[in-house]
Amino acid sequence: PVLLLLLVASLVPIWVGERFPSQNGPWYLLIVHMLKELGNPQWDYSQYYEINWHPVPHMLYEVLLWSLTYVAPLLTAEKLALSICAVLVPASIFYFLSVVAPDKLLMGYLSFLMIHTHSFYRGYHDFVLSVPLFFFVLGFWYRHRNRIGPKVCAALAVGAVAIYLAHLFTFAILVATVGLVRLIETRSLRKAVWSTVCCTWPGWLLFVDFLLLALTHPGGFVLADTSFLLPHEATENFVRKMFYSISFPGYVVATLPWLWLVYGLARRFVVARADGRLLKSILSDPLLVATLTLCVLYFFVPDKFLGWHYVAIRMTPLILGLALPCVAQLASTNLVRTAFVMTVCG
């Protein structure tokens, strides 16, 4: 019942209005409308545009939205697409936790706070779709990482293509995470590279095609539009931009429950330090190493890069999701468990 309540609460803001209020949302609506009406003389699109049949990054959300227009009008199809993204986020996090840390499954409740975020309302819906795909594929790879047979390799290939077509940046984070986790586990660069290739090789082939396409069509990348944030600005953005809101009380309500994650991580470090094994505790947990590495990289990723805005801030849901299985047990008492769940529900 609690999960159903949180799911309904997550879907209500999508459906309550006539139009979903996102900044870039209308851009996707226009692309899908052009695809559907390309041959319609009423709109005359075919005189000025033609379809690019290359499998370019960031197209998966448009394909999803375009497919849904065959069962509902465009604005309703947009709400259906966003609802699918909203449902997939907690589903992927709970699946990921069930694979890598079944004893931390309770932390999955925080995933509902990863839905209505900065990217969701900025209209970065291609990236929003890539986040749950990231955790589904990473969880599936983690489950089968020691024995990757032909069937698993084929499934991972499909997942890698899906993430690549959803968002190139998320694909890059997947490559880095898989390689780093495997390197920490095996202490072998060869095995880490092999595991990464098995998991992501189709995305690299598609990226080569995209790169050749970009080189033959200059003007798509604007190198001058690149900027970095100072460390204190990046730190502020991590907390402030993730839970983007024009309402300060709303922002506080959305941010405070994450103190449970901070508490869980701090508790783990304190216990490990008291036992004199802090460094060993960190280095023995590949997911924790990956989380900390992404936290460090966050400060070196540009805020604007090649025409993309808010690049670094897109790392936050991936970092937070990876951090969930790394916490210490909150407590075994029902009182603390209930307090945690009710905080998230609030």
C-alpha positions as a LaTeX table, in Angstrom:
\begin{tabular}{lrrr}
\hline
Residue & $x$ (\AA) & $y$ (\AA) & $z$ (\AA) \\
\hline
Pro1 & 0.00 & 0.00 & 0.00 \\
Val2 & 2.82 & 2.46 & 0.78 \\
Leu3 & 4.52 & 1.82 & $-2.56$ \\
Leu4 & 1.21 & 2.31 & $-4.35$ \\
Leu5 & 0.63 & 5.56 & $-2.47$ \\
Leu6 & 4.05 & 6.88 & $-3.45$ \\
Leu7 & 3.54 & 5.83 & $-7.05$ \\
Val8 & 0.20 & 7.62 & $-7.28$ \\
Ala9 & 1.70 & 10.71 & $-5.64$ \\
Ser10 & 4.46 & 10.65 & $-8.25$ \\
Leu11 & 2.01 & 10.43 & $-11.17$ \\
Val12 & $-0.48$ & 13.08 & $-10.03$ \\
Pro13 & 1.69 & 16.10 & $-10.98$ \\
Ile14 & 2.04 & 14.68 & $-14.51$ \\
Trp15 & $-1.69$ & 14.32 & $-15.11$ \\
Val16 & $-3.25$ & 17.10 & $-13.04$ \\
Gly17 & $-2.75$ & 19.84 & $-15.65$ \\
Glu18 & $-3.78$ & 20.16 & $-19.27$ \\
Arg19 & $-0.11$ & 20.39 & $-20.32$ \\
Phe20 & 2.97 & 19.19 & $-18.47$ \\
Pro21 & 5.07 & 22.28 & $-17.59$ \\
Ser22 & 8.62 & 21.46 & $-18.70$ \\
Gln23 & 10.99 & 23.83 & $-20.44$ \\
Asn24 & 12.19 & 21.60 & $-23.30$ \\
Gly25 & 9.11 & 19.38 & $-23.44$ \\
Pro26 & 7.53 & 21.24 & $-26.39$ \\
Trp27 & 10.70 & 20.63 & $-28.40$ \\
Tyr28 & 10.08 & 16.86 & $-28.27$ \\
Leu29 & 6.44 & 17.42 & $-29.11$ \\
Leu30 & 7.45 & 19.35 & $-32.22$ \\
Ile31 & 9.88 & 16.65 & $-33.38$ \\
Val32 & 7.26 & 13.92 & $-32.96$ \\
His33 & 4.62 & 16.04 & $-34.70$ \\
Met34 & 7.02 & 16.58 & $-37.63$ \\
Leu35 & 7.71 & 12.84 & $-37.85$ \\
Lys36 & 4.02 & 11.98 & $-37.93$ \\
Glu37 & 3.08 & 14.74 & $-40.36$ \\
Leu38 & 6.17 & 14.67 & $-42.59$ \\
Gly39 & 4.22 & 13.62 & $-45.66$ \\
Asn40 & 1.15 & 15.73 & $-44.88$ \\
Pro41 & 0.92 & 18.64 & $-47.39$ \\
Gln42 & $-1.02$ & 20.62 & $-44.80$ \\
Trp43 & 2.20 & 21.13 & $-42.81$ \\
Asp44 & 4.76 & 21.19 & $-45.63$ \\
Tyr45 & 7.50 & 19.69 & $-43.42$ \\
Ser46 & 8.87 & 17.47 & $-46.22$ \\
Gln47 & 9.91 & 20.52 & $-48.26$ \\
Tyr48 & 12.36 & 21.60 & $-45.56$ \\
Tyr49 & 13.28 & 18.45 & $-43.61$ \\
Glu50 & 14.17 & 14.83 & $-44.21$ \\
Ile51 & 14.47 & 11.90 & $-41.82$ \\
Asn52 & 17.94 & 11.01 & $-40.55$ \\
Trp53 & 18.03 & 7.21 & $-40.38$ \\
His54 & 21.26 & 7.04 & $-38.36$ \\
Pro55 & 20.84 & 5.68 & $-34.79$ \\
Val56 & 21.90 & 8.90 & $-33.08$ \\
Pro57 & 22.04 & 9.41 & $-29.30$ \\
His58 & 19.08 & 10.88 & $-27.41$ \\
Met59 & 16.47 & 9.62 & $-29.87$ \\
Leu60 & 14.90 & 6.89 & $-27.70$ \\
Tyr61 & 12.50 & 9.22 & $-25.87$ \\
Glu62 & 11.25 & 10.63 & $-29.19$ \\
Val63 & 10.72 & 7.08 & $-30.48$ \\
Leu64 & 8.78 & 6.21 & $-27.33$ \\
Leu65 & 6.67 & 9.36 & $-27.59$ \\
Trp66 & 6.11 & 8.83 & $-31.33$ \\
Ser67 & 4.96 & 5.23 & $-30.69$ \\
Leu68 & 2.48 & 6.37 & $-28.04$ \\
Thr69 & 0.87 & 8.87 & $-30.43$ \\
Tyr70 & $-0.66$ & 5.88 & $-32.22$ \\
Val71 & $-2.72$ & 5.10 & $-29.12$ \\
Ala72 & $-3.39$ & 8.61 & $-27.79$ \\
Pro73 & $-3.28$ & 12.28 & $-28.87$ \\
Leu74 & 0.12 & 13.97 & $-28.70$ \\
Leu75 & $-0.32$ & 15.76 & $-25.35$ \\
Thr76 & $-1.76$ & 12.63 & $-23.74$ \\
Ala77 & 1.05 & 10.56 & $-25.26$ \\
Glu78 & 3.54 & 12.90 & $-23.60$ \\
Lys79 & 1.95 & 12.26 & $-20.22$ \\
Leu80 & 2.00 & 8.52 & $-20.87$ \\
Ala81 & 5.71 & 8.68 & $-21.78$ \\
Leu82 & 6.53 & 10.70 & $-18.67$ \\
Ser83 & 4.48 & 8.30 & $-16.55$ \\
Ile84 & 6.50 & 5.40 & $-17.93$ \\
Cys85 & 9.71 & 7.23 & $-16.98$ \\
Ala86 & 8.30 & 7.96 & $-13.51$ \\
Val87 & 7.36 & 4.31 & $-12.89$ \\
Leu88 & 10.66 & 2.99 & $-14.23$ \\
Val89 & 12.79 & 5.04 & $-11.82$ \\
Pro90 & 11.72 & 3.30 & $-8.56$ \\
Ala91 & 11.32 & $-0.02$ & $-10.38$ \\
Ser92 & 14.93 & 0.12 & $-11.58$ \\
Ile93 & 16.31 & 1.18 & $-8.20$ \\
Phe94 & 14.47 & $-1.59$ & $-6.35$ \\
Tyr95 & 15.71 & $-4.10$ & $-8.94$ \\
Phe96 & 19.26 & $-2.78$ & $-8.64$ \\
Leu97 & 19.16 & $-3.03$ & $-4.84$ \\
Ser98 & 17.63 & $-6.51$ & $-4.96$ \\
Val99 & 20.67 & $-7.64$ & $-6.96$ \\
Val100 & 23.58 & $-5.83$ & $-5.31$ \\
Ala101 & 22.32 & $-5.41$ & $-1.72$ \\
Pro102 & 19.05 & $-7.19$ & $-0.91$ \\
Asp103 & 19.47 & $-6.29$ & 2.76 \\
Lys104 & 19.34 & $-2.57$ & 1.83 \\
Leu105 & 16.08 & $-2.84$ & $-0.12$ \\
Leu106 & 14.44 & $-0.37$ & 2.26 \\
Met107 & 16.64 & 2.39 & 0.82 \\
Gly108 & 14.72 & 2.00 & $-2.44$ \\
Tyr109 & 11.97 & 4.23 & $-1.05$ \\
Leu110 & 14.27 & 7.19 & $-1.67$ \\
Ser111 & 14.02 & 6.48 & $-5.40$ \\
Phe112 & 10.60 & 8.14 & $-5.47$ \\
Leu113 & 12.40 & 11.39 & $-4.67$ \\
Met114 & 14.48 & 10.94 & $-7.84$ \\
Ile115 & 11.49 & 11.44 & $-10.16$ \\
His116 & 10.43 & 15.08 & $-9.91$ \\
Thr117 & 13.85 & 16.66 & $-10.21$ \\
His118 & 15.71 & 19.34 & $-12.12$ \\
Ser119 & 16.06 & 17.28 & $-15.31$ \\
Phe120 & 12.38 & 16.32 & $-15.25$ \\
Tyr121 & 11.19 & 19.92 & $-15.28$ \\
Arg122 & 13.95 & 21.30 & $-17.47$ \\
Gly123 & 12.58 & 18.90 & $-20.04$ \\
Tyr124 & 15.67 & 16.69 & $-20.36$ \\
His125 & 13.36 & 13.74 & $-20.87$ \\
Asp126 & 15.85 & 11.80 & $-22.95$ \\
Phe127 & 18.20 & 11.80 & $-19.96$ \\
Val128 & 15.34 & 11.09 & $-17.54$ \\
Leu129 & 14.56 & 7.92 & $-19.52$ \\
Ser130 & 18.23 & 6.89 & $-19.47$ \\
Val131 & 18.49 & 6.88 & $-15.66$ \\
Pro132 & 16.28 & 3.81 & $-14.99$ \\
Leu133 & 17.80 & 2.05 & $-18.00$ \\
Phe134 & 21.22 & 2.61 & $-16.41$ \\
Phe135 & 20.23 & 0.88 & $-13.17$ \\
Phe136 & 18.41 & $-1.97$ & $-14.93$ \\
Val137 & 21.43 & $-2.73$ & $-17.14$ \\
Leu138 & 23.97 & $-2.25$ & $-14.33$ \\
Gly139 & 21.96 & $-4.52$ & $-12.03$ \\
Phe140 & 21.60 & $-7.18$ & $-14.73$ \\
Trp141 & 25.32 & $-7.03$ & $-15.50$ \\
Tyr142 & 26.20 & $-7.24$ & $-11.80$ \\
Arg143 & 24.05 & $-10.35$ & $-11.38$ \\
His144 & 25.76 & $-12.16$ & $-14.29$ \\
Arg145 & 29.20 & $-10.49$ & $-14.27$ \\
Asn146 & 31.11 & $-13.64$ & $-13.34$ \\
Arg147 & 29.54 & $-15.77$ & $-16.08$ \\
Ile148 & 28.67 & $-13.79$ & $-19.20$ \\
Gly149 & 27.42 & $-16.35$ & $-21.71$ \\
Pro150 & 25.98 & $-15.72$ & $-25.19$ \\
Lys151 & 22.42 & $-15.05$ & $-23.92$ \\
Val152 & 23.58 & $-12.65$ & $-21.22$ \\
Cys153 & 25.90 & $-10.92$ & $-23.69$ \\
Ala154 & 23.00 & $-10.49$ & $-26.13$ \\
Ala155 & 20.77 & $-9.06$ & $-23.41$ \\
Leu156 & 23.51 & $-6.67$ & $-22.32$ \\
Ala157 & 23.98 & $-5.60$ & $-25.94$ \\
Val158 & 20.30 & $-4.66$ & $-26.16$ \\
Gly159 & 20.55 & $-2.76$ & $-22.88$ \\
Ala160 & 23.69 & $-0.91$ & $-23.97$ \\
Val161 & 22.03 & 0.15 & $-27.24$ \\
Ala162 & 18.97 & 1.35 & $-25.33$ \\
Ile163 & 21.08 & 3.47 & $-22.96$ \\
Tyr164 & 23.18 & 4.84 & $-25.83$ \\
Leu165 & 20.05 & 5.84 & $-27.76$ \\
Ala166 & 18.57 & 7.36 & $-24.59$ \\
His167 & 21.54 & 9.53 & $-23.65$ \\
Leu168 & 25.23 & 9.49 & $-24.57$ \\
Phe169 & 26.37 & 10.86 & $-21.19$ \\
Thr170 & 24.61 & 8.07 & $-19.29$ \\
Phe171 & 26.22 & 5.53 & $-21.60$ \\
Ala172 & 29.63 & 6.99 & $-20.75$ \\
Ile173 & 28.88 & 6.70 & $-17.01$ \\
Leu174 & 27.81 & 3.07 & $-17.53$ \\
Val175 & 31.13 & 2.29 & $-19.25$ \\
Ala176 & 33.10 & 3.94 & $-16.45$ \\
Thr177 & 31.08 & 2.25 & $-13.68$ \\
Val178 & 31.27 & $-1.27$ & $-15.12$ \\
Gly179 & 34.99 & $-0.95$ & $-15.78$ \\
Leu180 & 35.76 & 0.46 & $-12.34$ \\
Val181 & 33.66 & $-2.07$ & $-10.42$ \\
Arg182 & 35.26 & $-4.96$ & $-12.26$ \\
Leu183 & 38.74 & $-3.52$ & $-11.82$ \\
Ile184 & 38.26 & $-3.25$ & $-8.04$ \\
Glu185 & 36.83 & $-6.78$ & $-7.86$ \\
Thr186 & 39.41 & $-8.58$ & $-9.98$ \\
Arg187 & 42.48 & $-6.30$ & $-9.66$ \\
Ser188 & 42.97 & $-7.12$ & $-13.35$ \\
Leu189 & 42.85 & $-4.47$ & $-16.06$ \\
Arg190 & 42.39 & $-7.16$ & $-18.72$ \\
Lys191 & 39.32 & $-8.61$ & $-17.03$ \\
Ala192 & 37.90 & $-5.13$ & $-16.41$ \\
Val193 & 38.28 & $-4.18$ & $-20.07$ \\
Trp194 & 36.82 & $-7.49$ & $-21.24$ \\
Ser195 & 33.80 & $-7.18$ & $-18.97$ \\
Thr196 & 33.22 & $-3.58$ & $-20.10$ \\
Val197 & 33.47 & $-4.57$ & $-23.78$ \\
Cys198 & 31.03 & $-7.47$ & $-23.31$ \\
Cys199 & 28.56 & $-5.09$ & $-21.67$ \\
Thr200 & 28.82 & $-2.03$ & $-23.90$ \\
Trp201 & 30.39 & $-2.91$ & $-27.30$ \\
Pro202 & 27.33 & $-2.10$ & $-29.48$ \\
Gly203 & 27.20 & 1.43 & $-28.07$ \\
Trp204 & 30.79 & 2.04 & $-29.17$ \\
Leu205 & 29.98 & 0.96 & $-32.74$ \\
Leu206 & 27.00 & 3.30 & $-32.81$ \\
Phe207 & 29.15 & 6.09 & $-31.39$ \\
Val208 & 31.64 & 5.70 & $-34.26$ \\
Asp209 & 28.76 & 6.04 & $-36.71$ \\
Phe210 & 27.54 & 9.14 & $-34.88$ \\
Leu211 & 31.03 & 10.64 & $-34.81$ \\
Leu212 & 31.46 & 10.16 & $-38.55$ \\
Leu213 & 28.05 & 11.72 & $-39.10$ \\
Ala214 & 28.96 & 14.71 & $-36.92$ \\
Leu215 & 32.26 & 15.23 & $-38.75$ \\
Thr216 & 30.49 & 15.30 & $-42.11$ \\
His217 & 27.86 & 17.73 & $-40.83$ \\
Pro218 & 29.84 & 20.53 & $-39.10$ \\
Gly219 & 28.13 & 23.03 & $-36.86$ \\
Gly220 & 26.49 & 20.60 & $-34.48$ \\
Phe221 & 29.10 & 21.05 & $-31.77$ \\
Val222 & 29.93 & 24.44 & $-30.29$ \\
Leu223 & 33.26 & 24.18 & $-28.45$ \\
Ala224 & 33.05 & 27.82 & $-27.35$ \\
Asp225 & 29.94 & 27.00 & $-25.31$ \\
Thr226 & 31.94 & 25.23 & $-22.59$ \\
Ser227 & 32.23 & 26.38 & $-18.99$ \\
Phe228 & 33.05 & 24.99 & $-15.54$ \\
Leu229 & 31.76 & 25.79 & $-12.07$ \\
Leu230 & 33.91 & 26.65 & $-9.09$ \\
Pro231 & 34.00 & 23.92 & $-6.41$ \\
His232 & 31.64 & 25.73 & $-4.04$ \\
Glu233 & 29.20 & 26.39 & $-6.92$ \\
Ala234 & 29.30 & 22.74 & $-7.96$ \\
Thr235 & 28.66 & 21.66 & $-4.36$ \\
Glu236 & 25.70 & 24.01 & $-4.08$ \\
Asn237 & 24.30 & 22.78 & $-7.40$ \\
Phe238 & 24.49 & 19.14 & $-6.27$ \\
Val239 & 22.00 & 19.87 & $-3.52$ \\
Arg240 & 20.07 & 22.77 & $-4.99$ \\
Lys241 & 19.64 & 21.81 & $-8.65$ \\
Met242 & 18.80 & 18.15 & $-8.14$ \\
Phe243 & 15.58 & 19.04 & $-6.30$ \\
Tyr244 & 14.79 & 22.03 & $-8.47$ \\
Ser245 & 11.71 & 23.93 & $-7.34$ \\
Ile246 & 10.32 & 27.47 & $-7.47$ \\
Ser247 & 8.99 & 26.78 & $-3.97$ \\
Phe248 & 11.57 & 26.97 & $-1.20$ \\
Pro249 & 9.44 & 24.92 & 1.26 \\
Gly250 & 8.91 & 22.34 & $-1.51$ \\
Tyr251 & 12.64 & 22.20 & $-2.11$ \\
Val252 & 13.34 & 21.67 & 1.60 \\
Val253 & 10.73 & 18.91 & 1.83 \\
Ala254 & 12.25 & 17.13 & $-1.19$ \\
Thr255 & 15.81 & 17.44 & 0.11 \\
Leu256 & 15.56 & 16.60 & 3.82 \\
Pro257 & 14.76 & 12.86 & 3.45 \\
Trp258 & 18.17 & 12.39 & 1.81 \\
Leu259 & 19.70 & 13.02 & 5.21 \\
Trp260 & 18.92 & 9.34 & 5.80 \\
Leu261 & 21.41 & 8.51 & 3.06 \\
Val262 & 23.99 & 10.86 & 4.59 \\
Tyr263 & 23.36 & 9.25 & 7.99 \\
Gly264 & 23.74 & 5.74 & 6.56 \\
Leu265 & 27.02 & 6.55 & 4.83 \\
Ala266 & 28.40 & 8.40 & 7.86 \\
Arg267 & 27.43 & 5.52 & 10.14 \\
Arg268 & 29.28 & 3.06 & 7.93 \\
Phe269 & 32.44 & 5.19 & 7.91 \\
Val270 & 32.31 & 5.78 & 11.68 \\
Val271 & 31.91 & 2.07 & 12.45 \\
Ala272 & 34.70 & 1.13 & 10.03 \\
Arg273 & 37.01 & 3.76 & 11.48 \\
Ala274 & 36.32 & 2.61 & 15.04 \\
Asp275 & 37.34 & $-0.91$ & 13.99 \\
Gly276 & 40.50 & 0.45 & 12.35 \\
Arg277 & 39.50 & $-0.69$ & 8.88 \\
Leu278 & 38.16 & 2.47 & 7.23 \\
Leu279 & 40.36 & 2.28 & 4.12 \\
Lys280 & 39.79 & $-1.45$ & 3.78 \\
Ser281 & 36.04 & $-0.96$ & 4.11 \\
Ile282 & 36.07 & 1.55 & 1.27 \\
Leu283 & 38.38 & $-0.31$ & $-1.10$ \\
Ser284 & 36.63 & $-3.64$ & $-0.57$ \\
Asp285 & 33.30 & $-2.26$ & $-1.81$ \\
Pro286 & 33.43 & $-1.72$ & $-5.61$ \\
Leu287 & 30.14 & 0.18 & $-5.68$ \\
Leu288 & 31.35 & 2.54 & $-2.95$ \\
Val289 & 34.57 & 3.16 & $-4.88$ \\
Ala290 & 32.52 & 3.85 & $-8.02$ \\
Thr291 & 30.26 & 6.23 & $-6.08$ \\
Leu292 & 33.17 & 8.16 & $-4.58$ \\
Thr293 & 34.94 & 8.28 & $-7.95$ \\
Leu294 & 31.86 & 9.77 & $-9.62$ \\
Cys295 & 31.61 & 12.28 & $-6.77$ \\
Val296 & 35.18 & 13.41 & $-7.51$ \\
Leu297 & 34.58 & 13.49 & $-11.27$ \\
Tyr298 & 31.48 & 15.58 & $-10.69$ \\
Phe299 & 33.71 & 18.56 & $-9.85$ \\
Phe300 & 35.67 & 18.19 & $-13.11$ \\
Val301 & 32.73 & 17.75 & $-15.48$ \\
Pro302 & 31.77 & 20.99 & $-17.29$ \\
Asp303 & 28.55 & 22.78 & $-16.50$ \\
Lys304 & 28.20 & 23.49 & $-20.23$ \\
Phe305 & 29.79 & 21.34 & $-22.93$ \\
Leu306 & 29.26 & 21.15 & $-26.71$ \\
Gly307 & 25.90 & 22.85 & $-26.46$ \\
Trp308 & 24.72 & 20.76 & $-23.48$ \\
His309 & 23.75 & 22.74 & $-20.40$ \\
Tyr310 & 23.83 & 21.47 & $-16.80$ \\
Val311 & 26.02 & 18.52 & $-17.74$ \\
Ala312 & 27.49 & 17.87 & $-14.28$ \\
Ile313 & 24.13 & 18.05 & $-12.51$ \\
Arg314 & 22.97 & 15.07 & $-14.56$ \\
Met315 & 25.40 & 12.92 & $-12.58$ \\
Thr316 & 23.46 & 13.43 & $-9.35$ \\
Pro317 & 20.71 & 10.79 & $-9.79$ \\
Leu318 & 23.33 & 8.26 & $-10.90$ \\
Ile319 & 25.54 & 9.05 & $-7.90$ \\
Leu320 & 22.64 & 8.93 & $-5.45$ \\
Gly321 & 21.36 & 5.64 & $-6.87$ \\
Leu322 & 24.81 & 4.05 & $-6.66$ \\
Ala323 & 25.20 & 5.28 & $-3.08$ \\
Leu324 & 22.01 & 3.61 & $-1.82$ \\
Pro325 & 23.46 & 0.08 & $-1.41$ \\
Cys326 & 26.65 & 1.48 & 0.19 \\
Val327 & 25.07 & 2.64 & 3.45 \\
Ala328 & 25.22 & 0.86 & 6.76 \\
Gln329 & 22.03 & $-0.70$ & 8.06 \\
Leu330 & 19.86 & 2.17 & 9.33 \\
Ala331 & 18.57 & 0.10 & 12.25 \\
Ser332 & 16.82 & $-3.16$ & 12.93 \\
Thr333 & 14.02 & $-1.62$ & 14.98 \\
Asn334 & 10.58 & $-1.10$ & 13.47 \\
Leu335 & 10.48 & 2.43 & 14.88 \\
Val336 & 13.42 & 3.64 & 12.78 \\
Arg337 & 12.20 & 1.79 & 9.70 \\
Thr338 & 8.78 & 3.38 & 10.08 \\
Ala339 & 10.30 & 6.83 & 10.62 \\
Phe340 & 12.35 & 6.41 & 7.44 \\
Val341 & 9.39 & 5.37 & 5.30 \\
Met342 & 7.11 & 8.06 & 6.70 \\
Thr343 & 9.76 & 10.73 & 6.08 \\
Val344 & 9.89 & 9.75 & 2.42 \\
Cys345 & 6.08 & 9.64 & 2.22 \\
Gly346 & 5.90 & 13.11 & 3.74 \\
\hline
\end{tabular}
